[in-house]
XYZ file of C-alpha atoms in Angstrom:
671
model
C -45.620 -10.077 140.538
C -46.094 -12.349 137.493
C -44.965 -9.536 135.245
C -41.721 -9.025 137.438
C -41.018 -12.713 136.973
C -41.262 -12.464 133.185
C -39.327 -9.362 132.786
C -36.501 -10.817 135.104
C -36.229 -14.172 132.792
C -36.088 -11.780 129.779
C -33.402 -9.861 130.877
C -31.157 -13.009 131.728
C -32.026 -14.813 128.683
C -31.144 -13.921 125.135
C -34.300 -15.970 123.461
C -37.908 -15.434 124.705
C -40.696 -17.317 123.171
C -43.947 -15.358 123.470
C -47.371 -17.113 122.748
C -49.738 -13.836 122.517
C -49.679 -10.011 121.702
C -51.166 -9.479 125.108
C -48.293 -10.353 126.822
C -45.849 -8.515 124.785
C -47.850 -5.447 125.903
C -47.789 -6.599 129.738
C -43.832 -7.287 129.438
C -43.393 -3.833 128.149
C -45.593 -2.158 130.769
C -43.634 -3.461 133.353
C -40.445 -2.896 131.976
C -40.946 0.871 131.672
C -42.141 1.366 135.260
C -40.581 4.597 136.564
C -40.166 3.603 140.331
C -38.637 0.337 141.297
C -40.097 -1.664 144.399
C -36.701 -3.351 144.758
C -34.825 -2.558 148.325
C -32.187 0.153 148.091
C -28.665 -1.102 147.310
C -26.767 -1.851 150.253
C -22.984 -1.483 150.859
C -20.503 -4.149 151.133
C -19.999 -4.214 154.925
C -23.973 -4.489 155.490
C -24.321 -7.044 152.793
C -25.106 -10.726 154.271
C -22.558 -13.414 152.932
C -23.661 -15.215 149.910
C -25.363 -18.571 150.155
C -23.126 -21.285 149.244
C -24.442 -22.964 145.782
C -25.317 -26.712 146.468
C -23.470 -28.203 143.575
C -20.006 -26.532 144.997
C -17.884 -29.462 145.685
C -15.948 -28.977 148.932
C -13.524 -31.688 150.407
C -16.509 -33.328 152.260
C -18.031 -34.311 148.809
C -14.750 -36.393 147.986
C -15.258 -38.162 151.239
C -17.394 -41.152 152.114
C -17.887 -42.346 148.165
C -17.245 -44.492 145.291
C -15.828 -42.891 142.052
C -15.558 -43.784 138.487
C -12.158 -43.513 137.700
C -10.825 -41.326 134.266
C -10.680 -43.656 131.734
C -9.663 -43.017 127.942
C -12.354 -44.256 125.758
C -13.970 -46.386 128.194
C -15.079 -43.025 130.633
C -17.374 -42.125 127.780
C -20.618 -40.216 128.421
C -23.113 -43.339 128.451
C -20.612 -45.273 130.828
C -20.419 -42.128 133.021
C -24.379 -41.784 133.179
C -24.726 -45.754 133.955
C -22.120 -45.545 136.808
C -24.258 -42.384 138.361
C -27.431 -44.499 137.696
C -26.024 -47.547 139.996
C -24.522 -45.486 142.557
C -21.462 -43.928 141.764
C -20.818 -40.899 143.992
C -18.865 -38.897 141.632
C -17.605 -39.396 137.859
C -14.302 -38.567 136.147
C -14.032 -38.051 132.492
C -11.243 -39.235 130.428
C -8.193 -37.075 129.865
C -8.304 -34.177 127.443
C -5.251 -32.801 126.612
C -5.506 -28.851 127.264
C -4.446 -27.850 123.682
C -6.785 -30.043 122.082
C -9.929 -28.403 123.828
C -8.775 -25.034 123.254
C -9.916 -25.444 119.540
C -13.113 -27.352 119.986
C -16.426 -25.397 119.234
C -18.966 -26.134 121.853
C -22.249 -27.400 120.366
C -25.952 -28.377 122.330
C -28.127 -30.916 121.180
C -31.667 -29.327 121.068
C -33.456 -32.702 121.505
C -31.159 -34.804 123.965
C -29.581 -31.755 125.471
C -26.071 -33.454 124.991
C -23.044 -30.782 125.106
C -20.451 -31.509 122.378
C -16.967 -30.063 122.256
C -16.332 -30.874 118.622
C -12.973 -31.194 116.780
C -12.576 -31.307 113.186
C -13.914 -34.465 112.541
C -15.924 -35.821 115.877
C -16.605 -34.687 119.471
C -13.552 -34.623 121.776
C -15.491 -34.374 124.900
C -19.222 -34.768 125.421
C -21.453 -34.260 128.674
C -24.900 -33.712 129.639
C -26.558 -31.310 132.511
C -27.654 -34.093 134.394
C -24.212 -34.991 135.451
C -22.841 -31.597 135.891
C -23.142 -31.856 139.560
C -20.928 -35.208 139.707
C -18.657 -34.611 136.934
C -14.886 -33.843 137.321
C -13.003 -32.768 134.105
C -9.203 -34.118 133.745
C -6.635 -32.331 132.168
C -3.481 -33.225 130.465
C -1.069 -30.453 130.601
C 2.597 -29.488 130.999
C 1.816 -25.810 130.966
C -0.032 -23.413 133.836
C -1.271 -21.117 131.186
C -2.653 -23.684 129.015
C -3.756 -25.754 131.987
C -6.049 -22.790 132.898
C -7.345 -21.523 129.448
C -8.821 -25.693 129.199
C -10.280 -25.396 132.671
C -11.997 -22.176 131.878
C -13.184 -23.617 128.542
C -15.070 -26.133 130.187
C -15.932 -25.201 133.539
C -19.566 -24.004 132.671
C -20.445 -27.660 132.079
C -18.151 -29.717 134.756
C -18.209 -29.140 138.949
C -14.247 -29.592 139.273
C -10.859 -29.946 137.529
C -8.420 -32.758 138.042
C -4.889 -32.553 136.826
C -3.533 -36.172 135.392
C -0.236 -36.829 137.051
C -0.051 -40.766 136.884
C -0.754 -41.968 133.049
C 2.554 -43.768 132.116
C 1.500 -44.135 128.507
C 3.923 -42.315 126.131
C 1.270 -40.347 124.220
C 1.267 -38.446 127.611
C 4.680 -38.795 128.871
C 6.505 -37.470 125.644
C 5.262 -34.069 126.239
C 5.804 -34.126 130.150
C 2.517 -34.781 131.211
C 1.019 -37.437 132.867
C 3.177 -39.397 134.803
C 6.278 -37.025 133.998
C 4.961 -34.762 136.271
C 5.925 -37.158 139.109
C 9.582 -36.235 138.390
C 8.849 -32.561 137.983
C 7.076 -31.316 141.394
C 7.889 -27.597 140.657
C 5.965 -27.811 137.334
C 3.454 -30.238 138.987
C 2.775 -27.676 141.806
C 2.849 -24.843 139.694
C -0.047 -26.092 137.458
C -2.287 -26.735 140.434
C -1.585 -23.370 142.013
C -2.864 -21.690 138.872
C -5.993 -23.221 138.560
C -6.916 -22.684 142.019
C -5.934 -19.011 141.911
C -7.764 -18.434 138.484
C -10.819 -20.758 138.852
C -13.761 -19.905 140.569
C -14.145 -21.417 144.169
C -17.142 -23.276 143.292
C -15.016 -25.259 140.590
C -13.010 -28.145 142.573
C -8.966 -28.318 141.884
C -7.773 -32.449 142.538
C -5.060 -34.364 141.134
C -4.361 -37.762 140.411
C -1.069 -39.335 141.013
C 0.729 -42.594 141.398
C 3.187 -44.152 144.254
C 6.857 -42.850 143.939
C 9.536 -45.826 144.515
C 9.997 -44.818 148.336
C 7.209 -43.894 150.776
C 9.442 -40.643 151.931
C 9.500 -39.330 148.188
C 5.634 -40.181 148.162
C 4.945 -38.342 151.352
C 7.026 -35.163 150.246
C 4.841 -34.947 147.186
C 1.641 -35.357 148.713
C 2.510 -32.805 151.361
C 3.502 -30.009 148.346
C 0.104 -30.930 146.622
C -1.783 -30.855 149.808
C -0.463 -27.061 150.395
C -1.746 -25.834 146.838
C -5.078 -25.740 147.908
C -6.575 -28.641 146.358
C -10.007 -30.368 147.480
C -8.634 -34.089 147.087
C -5.811 -36.145 145.694
C -6.160 -39.574 144.430
C -3.175 -42.017 144.775
C -3.133 -44.930 142.225
C -1.331 -47.686 144.435
C 1.202 -48.695 141.665
C 4.508 -46.795 140.841
C 5.110 -45.528 137.524
C 6.787 -48.530 135.808
C 3.767 -51.153 137.167
C 1.508 -52.504 134.748
C -2.381 -53.089 135.803
C -1.987 -56.535 135.859
C 0.546 -56.486 138.721
C -0.968 -56.104 142.382
C -1.361 -52.295 143.922
C 0.693 -51.941 146.671
C -2.617 -50.765 148.668
C -0.417 -51.461 151.967
C 1.685 -48.576 151.380
C -1.231 -46.009 151.624
C -2.129 -46.063 155.454
C 1.240 -44.519 156.335
C 0.676 -41.496 153.599
C -2.995 -41.010 154.963
C -1.842 -40.712 158.627
C 1.124 -38.283 157.659
C -1.530 -35.909 156.036
C -3.686 -36.098 158.909
C -0.734 -35.214 161.096
C -0.537 -31.991 158.971
C -3.633 -30.611 159.684
C -4.695 -30.219 155.968
C -8.331 -30.229 155.046
C -7.942 -32.499 151.756
C -9.309 -36.043 151.037
C -7.487 -38.820 150.311
C -8.956 -41.029 147.444
C -7.545 -44.681 146.902
C -7.246 -46.008 143.514
C -6.158 -49.575 142.701
C -7.883 -53.047 142.933
C -11.275 -52.428 144.209
C -13.810 -54.694 142.753
C -16.943 -52.659 143.188
C -19.160 -50.914 146.036
C -19.208 -54.360 148.478
C -15.180 -54.306 148.248
C -15.076 -50.391 148.823
C -15.517 -50.564 152.377
C -12.527 -53.296 152.821
C -10.071 -50.990 150.666
C -11.150 -47.960 153.275
C -11.024 -50.234 156.504
C -7.420 -51.370 155.227
C -6.027 -47.972 154.300
C -7.795 -45.642 156.110
C -8.684 -43.503 152.796
C -11.486 -41.137 152.508
C -13.109 -42.828 149.203
C -12.255 -45.146 146.692
C -12.074 -44.949 142.716
C -13.040 -47.881 140.742
C -11.262 -48.570 136.953
C -10.692 -51.806 135.854
C -14.062 -53.140 137.638
C -16.238 -50.380 136.016
C -15.016 -50.850 132.788
C -16.472 -54.336 132.499
C -19.316 -53.951 134.388
C -20.304 -50.041 135.421
C -23.057 -51.560 137.433
C -20.376 -52.271 139.981
C -20.946 -49.369 141.926
C -24.386 -51.025 143.364
C -24.736 -53.071 146.318
C -26.172 -55.588 143.718
C -24.367 -55.396 140.704
C -26.069 -56.708 137.212
C -24.244 -60.286 136.415
C -25.682 -61.342 133.664
C -24.401 -58.119 131.752
C -25.074 -60.009 128.305
C -28.677 -60.032 128.649
C -29.362 -56.704 130.663
C -26.715 -54.342 130.259
C -25.438 -54.645 127.208
C -28.802 -53.890 125.263
C -29.730 -50.897 127.702
C -26.332 -49.416 126.786
C -26.815 -49.627 123.400
C -30.092 -47.820 123.649
C -28.668 -45.138 125.477
C -25.845 -44.750 123.152
C -27.767 -44.603 120.317
C -30.191 -41.958 122.007
C -27.132 -39.718 122.942
C -25.631 -40.246 119.439
C -22.514 -41.807 120.994
C -19.947 -42.370 118.370
C -20.311 -46.103 117.223
C -16.752 -46.771 117.575
C -16.614 -45.512 121.287
C -19.911 -47.724 121.974
C -18.372 -50.590 120.433
C -15.182 -50.401 122.477
C -16.946 -49.915 125.722
C -19.451 -52.951 125.096
C -16.679 -55.471 124.141
C -15.256 -54.657 127.506
C -18.155 -55.900 129.126
C -17.956 -59.136 131.563
C -20.395 -60.343 134.083
C -20.124 -62.840 136.863
C -22.839 -65.024 135.719
C -24.663 -65.306 132.247
C -27.710 -67.305 131.169
C -26.106 -67.351 127.571
C -23.465 -70.109 126.657
C -20.081 -69.367 125.744
C -20.421 -69.924 121.949
C -23.531 -67.380 122.201
C -21.631 -64.857 124.049
C -18.837 -65.127 121.374
C -21.434 -64.809 118.481
C -22.891 -61.860 120.286
C -19.734 -59.986 120.668
C -18.666 -61.075 117.206
C -21.831 -59.568 115.706
C -20.979 -55.828 117.649
C -17.629 -56.263 116.583
C -18.207 -56.834 113.128
C -21.149 -53.919 113.088
C -20.450 -50.607 111.245
C -23.372 -48.704 112.589
C -26.383 -49.058 115.232
C -28.716 -50.148 112.615
C -26.531 -53.241 112.416
C -27.317 -54.354 115.954
C -31.319 -53.594 116.079
C -31.671 -57.078 116.889
C -29.729 -56.881 120.381
C -31.246 -53.227 120.766
C -35.005 -54.393 121.061
C -38.198 -52.745 120.900
C -37.493 -50.294 123.854
C -36.058 -46.852 123.041
C -32.959 -44.978 124.418
C -35.131 -42.340 125.728
C -36.758 -44.837 128.024
C -33.144 -45.569 129.428
C -32.259 -42.171 129.494
C -35.585 -41.117 131.614
C -34.466 -44.194 133.973
C -31.260 -43.033 134.464
C -32.312 -39.308 135.240
C -34.877 -40.850 137.540
C -32.316 -42.448 139.423
C -29.704 -39.188 139.489
C -32.787 -37.037 140.561
C -33.728 -39.051 143.112
C -30.151 -38.728 145.195
C -30.499 -36.541 148.374
C -29.544 -33.121 147.724
C -25.643 -32.286 148.503
C -25.587 -30.263 151.509
C -22.929 -27.523 151.676
C -20.162 -28.166 154.334
C -20.333 -24.833 155.708
C -24.240 -24.906 156.647
C -25.211 -25.665 159.984
C -27.649 -27.875 159.917
C -30.403 -27.707 162.725
C -32.354 -30.855 164.055
C -35.956 -30.265 163.755
C -37.954 -32.563 166.021
C -41.415 -32.917 165.091
C -43.665 -33.788 167.754
C -45.748 -36.755 167.023
C -49.919 -35.793 166.866
C -52.154 -38.955 166.978
C -54.890 -39.036 164.663
C -58.278 -37.816 166.324
C -59.729 -41.316 165.874
C -56.617 -43.373 166.581
C -56.604 -45.916 169.597
C -54.897 -44.621 172.700
C -51.440 -46.531 173.159
C -52.276 -48.147 176.425
C -55.325 -49.884 174.975
C -54.073 -50.930 171.851
C -54.139 -54.509 170.775
C -51.290 -57.022 171.827
C -49.223 -58.564 169.029
C -50.230 -61.946 168.763
C -47.748 -64.803 168.996
C -46.225 -65.863 165.598
C -43.691 -68.470 164.543
C -41.865 -65.898 162.168
C -42.527 -67.982 159.366
C -43.027 -66.531 155.900
C -46.816 -66.114 155.499
C -48.043 -66.048 151.608
C -51.158 -65.447 150.157
C -53.905 -66.067 153.097
C -51.880 -68.947 154.878
C -51.885 -68.270 158.404
C -50.254 -69.908 161.516
C -52.321 -72.806 162.640
C -52.035 -74.789 166.223
C -50.314 -77.846 165.899
C -53.211 -80.141 166.891
C -54.584 -79.084 163.459
C -51.572 -79.303 161.303
C -50.463 -82.359 163.030
C -46.878 -80.920 163.763
C -45.222 -80.037 166.685
C -45.271 -76.524 168.187
C -42.110 -74.351 167.403
C -39.486 -74.979 170.369
C -37.871 -72.316 172.052
C -34.606 -73.697 172.154
C -31.938 -72.939 169.240
C -31.123 -75.786 167.055
C -28.070 -75.377 164.626
C -27.676 -77.687 161.797
C -23.901 -78.719 161.693
C -22.504 -79.928 158.250
C -19.651 -82.408 157.748
C -18.232 -82.679 154.208
C -15.849 -85.368 153.207
C -15.043 -86.048 157.086
C -14.248 -81.884 157.576
C -16.800 -80.241 160.217
C -17.524 -76.646 158.735
C -19.743 -75.776 161.567
C -23.330 -74.733 160.891
C -26.224 -72.052 160.690
C -28.304 -71.998 163.901
C -32.109 -71.897 163.579
C -33.572 -69.481 166.180
C -36.945 -69.942 167.423
C -37.901 -66.577 166.681
C -36.569 -66.268 162.887
C -36.617 -68.129 159.608
C -37.429 -71.630 159.765
C -35.257 -71.915 156.514
C -31.421 -72.286 156.741
C -28.943 -73.108 153.861
C -24.815 -73.574 153.749
C -23.627 -73.463 150.205
C -19.905 -71.691 151.152
C -17.049 -71.773 153.575
C -15.678 -68.460 154.732
C -11.765 -68.914 153.681
C -10.787 -65.325 155.106
C -12.253 -62.357 157.010
C -13.610 -60.838 153.568
C -13.999 -63.816 151.170
C -15.945 -67.015 150.799
C -15.546 -70.006 148.412
C -18.519 -71.957 147.002
C -18.753 -75.816 147.349
C -18.752 -77.713 144.242
C -17.949 -80.942 142.945
C -14.969 -81.867 141.795
C -13.832 -85.184 139.937
C -9.959 -85.366 140.601
C -7.393 -87.543 141.188
C -4.678 -86.523 143.594
C -1.812 -88.626 145.149
C -0.933 -85.619 147.822
C -2.412 -83.309 149.961
C -4.682 -80.850 148.141
C -7.456 -79.634 149.927
C -8.107 -79.324 153.715
C -5.697 -79.868 156.079
C -7.677 -82.562 158.713
C -9.555 -84.451 155.733
C -10.068 -87.991 156.427
C -9.934 -90.552 153.748
C -12.614 -92.328 155.203
C -15.025 -89.362 155.415
C -14.498 -88.912 151.416
C -17.891 -89.116 149.470
C -20.094 -87.925 152.560
C -22.028 -85.301 153.467
C -23.701 -85.040 157.063
C -26.066 -82.672 158.748
C -26.668 -83.247 162.747
C -29.311 -81.089 164.225
C -28.478 -80.280 167.685
C -30.283 -78.110 170.841
C -27.678 -75.679 171.832
C -27.161 -73.310 174.552
C -26.307 -70.015 172.984
C -23.224 -67.823 174.243
C -22.234 -64.145 173.717
C -21.492 -63.022 170.114
C -17.865 -62.570 168.885
C -16.373 -60.602 166.218
C -15.843 -62.718 162.694
C -11.956 -61.736 162.537
C -11.482 -63.213 166.124
C -13.574 -66.326 165.153
C -10.880 -67.028 162.032
C -7.980 -66.482 163.906
C -9.178 -68.655 166.508
C -10.707 -71.628 163.954
C -9.155 -73.992 161.858
C -11.191 -72.593 158.753
C -8.154 -71.889 156.474
C -8.478 -73.830 153.121
C -5.460 -75.210 151.179
C -7.125 -77.355 148.107
C -5.067 -79.754 149.139
C -5.564 -83.043 150.725
C -7.373 -85.951 149.047
C -5.509 -89.229 149.131
C -8.058 -91.308 147.382
C -8.733 -91.392 143.902
C -12.751 -90.483 144.235
C -15.216 -88.049 143.501
C -15.446 -85.134 146.150
C -16.478 -81.953 147.417
C -14.157 -78.801 146.578
C -14.288 -75.187 146.401
C -14.952 -72.999 143.643
C -14.190 -69.111 142.895
C -13.215 -67.158 145.822
C -15.757 -64.480 146.075
C -15.717 -61.288 147.910
C -18.331 -61.477 150.932
C -20.911 -58.349 150.921
C -21.453 -58.897 154.550
C -19.556 -60.833 157.794
C -21.486 -63.526 159.433
C -22.458 -63.182 162.531
C -20.739 -65.692 164.889
C -22.419 -66.745 168.103
C -20.470 -68.899 170.864
C -22.698 -71.770 171.417
C -22.695 -75.445 173.382
C -24.655 -78.431 172.363
C -27.217 -80.106 174.795
C -27.230 -83.976 174.834
C -26.957 -86.063 171.536
C -28.055 -84.904 168.254
C -31.881 -84.499 167.728
C -31.417 -86.175 163.966
C -28.699 -86.776 161.707
C -29.070 -86.894 157.800
C -26.316 -88.329 155.463
C -25.914 -88.039 151.860
C -23.362 -90.366 150.374
C -21.933 -89.760 146.525
C -19.148 -91.611 144.822
C -17.765 -90.934 141.042
C -19.412 -93.828 138.576
C -15.725 -95.332 137.874
C -15.034 -95.924 141.410
C -18.702 -97.719 141.749
C -17.905 -99.778 138.752
C -14.398 -100.791 140.014
C -15.994 -101.500 143.396
C -18.685 -103.610 141.868
C -21.620 -101.625 143.366
C -22.955 -100.596 139.392
C -22.395 -102.960 136.800
C -19.678 -102.087 134.214
C -20.455 -101.988 130.855
C -18.350 -104.648 128.292
C -15.466 -103.237 127.131
C -15.674 -102.515 123.764
C -12.853 -104.046 121.486
C -10.146 -101.612 119.506
C -8.575 -104.081 117.335
C -9.059 -103.890 113.861
C -10.277 -107.051 111.757
C -7.822 -108.725 109.534
C -9.005 -108.365 105.849
C -7.559 -110.070 102.835
C -6.766 -107.484 99.956
C -5.929 -109.039 96.359
C -3.578 -107.123 94.267
C -3.036 -108.127 90.761
C -0.316 -106.594 88.846
C 0.025 -107.560 85.126
C 3.430 -107.621 83.302
C 3.610 -104.133 82.554
C 2.688 -102.677 85.837
C 5.730 -105.182 87.190
C 7.996 -103.609 84.612
C 6.832 -100.106 85.691
C 7.236 -100.919 89.474
C 10.974 -102.409 89.055
C 11.886 -99.262 86.695
C 10.924 -96.867 89.814
C 14.079 -94.999 91.269
C 14.833 -96.565 94.701
C 15.072 -93.107 96.581
C 11.321 -92.358 95.591
C 10.341 -96.169 96.872
C 11.894 -95.530 99.926
C 10.167 -92.379 100.603
C 6.872 -93.884 99.963
C 7.748 -96.611 102.622
C 8.661 -93.885 105.150
C 5.289 -91.707 104.574
C 3.491 -95.323 104.994
C 5.417 -95.675 108.825
C 4.303 -91.935 109.490
C 0.740 -92.817 108.621
C 0.778 -95.641 110.504
C 2.171 -94.447 114.055
C -0.364 -91.503 113.527
C -3.424 -93.800 113.324
C -1.655 -95.883 116.492
C -1.538 -92.211 118.443
C -5.169 -91.791 117.327
C -6.246 -95.038 118.860
C -4.009 -94.254 122.132
C -6.107 -91.116 122.558
C -9.189 -93.104 121.702
C -8.501 -95.182 124.851
C -7.469 -92.361 126.960
C -10.906 -90.561 126.067
C -12.542 -93.707 127.211
C -11.085 -94.320 130.496
C -11.594 -90.515 131.611
C -13.898 -90.411 134.582
C -17.196 -88.878 134.503
C -18.823 -86.215 136.414
C -21.870 -87.569 137.173
C -23.069 -87.760 140.740
C -24.877 -90.938 141.864
C -27.097 -90.893 145.355
C -26.213 -94.013 147.579
C -28.462 -92.736 150.707
């Protein structure tokens, strides 16, 4: 059997390395057997149907996913691998024009395994076998024959081919490609039909389009594309003339998707536009009804956005590892530099000056050796191994046609296991986290009261505004925190201290000036009712925030930047019992207000008047003659210049006074 396996491997490979002469004679002996033990060939009618490949993309492969969008320059191989490492379901390569790839030469790096399609001066497209099951190759084409030739050139290294029908850039539209195909649906569908007809079934075919000006036009185009046999259609929720800074029209997509479902066609619809990450993808899917979501801009800023816990301090975490990976894969330095400059996190341990210096150093670098200090001691091979482990840890893709039988394994207890009816009961516990060898002790030893079986919430009031609270359950954790307020069914804003002066309504609709500068926590006993959905609670409660409403000059609590919530809070109806068990009050004021009220001493005002000085000018007779002989126009010019300088000095003094009058952001505890 061993000889047979070796023989088969030799017939399928052009190169075979043999370590010893004995193995050579063994192979030759087995290859010259006159009688084959293989079963007799059967005719096509008796042959069983072929088993579908596990890496075969079907419409199901395009559902329930979060995809990396095709991006010129930004969608390089290292970015795609980073996206797969952090959870991207499928990744699209950058658009490559059909004629360009036809003249490329395929080359495989023997060390890294990187596959390059080289042009005259550099690689036009690079990939790696690791990403093949998840890679979609995007073509820019306006000719069915050229599109098929280009797809066949790279199909051995990809799992799908996508036709770009939405790029509005002139380099694509001037040749009838990209968004120009939207106004030529016959050519668009002709290219897709040719790709589906000529490519093997295991290569998926899809299209990426934009919204047309009207819903009817868009639905007609989507129907025509869906009937070409494509696996998926990605719809960028912007029209051809809209720019990325304009809000995506995601509300238009649901009607289109419902229309496709009514047609009964097995094609997945992917939404593209204004999705910020995996946590936000669920919101987009619920809003639009899309099968999957594609991310572009957010992934360009942070390829880890496909994770539920994306990297935040990208300058310290993502940038060094990305540089190491790019160097190992021999990614062109100009491409690496472009991608790294786009990276931006939500929080950084570095100051703005340090971040600016870091990116400035990368921008000025000419090669990887110039950024060795940033790359660090780790090697790119280590980074690639991490990517490989993350990708290989994914569950295998199951073909849509395979019928999975549920196998219920009967649990057999171990011979020496304790019978269930005699097992020791679980000891009662407070639910508090145990650290090290710490154990829950009786109240008589610890000197504290035993846990109350009644749930107790902490109601928070800030600046006279009631924000509700968090319930401390008797069986849950004994630590609660409240650092933000939910402002919609999907977003929240954090509390921040602000030093502002406002004269009209500018924050909360029902804020009372008497409550400004005070944070209060009340602890009650409550009776819990039924849980209610957050959306219903949001509609009934007055939790809408206005960022307007302070009627006094004071230091106050405001709201920070709006953030997408990864998980909706659980809302339970409750009714307080009796009076509050405890009330904690924290008062704060702006230092300037405290000085004005005489609560804290104010420093002595510094005088800004300049002391008079006596200046004596001695003019000799010769000097007087020179001064009297000067032209009067020149003298007037010098006088005007003197007045201008005097005015500038006055303005500088005014700026100094204004800076001294500006308020401080220091907070003083008056509790």
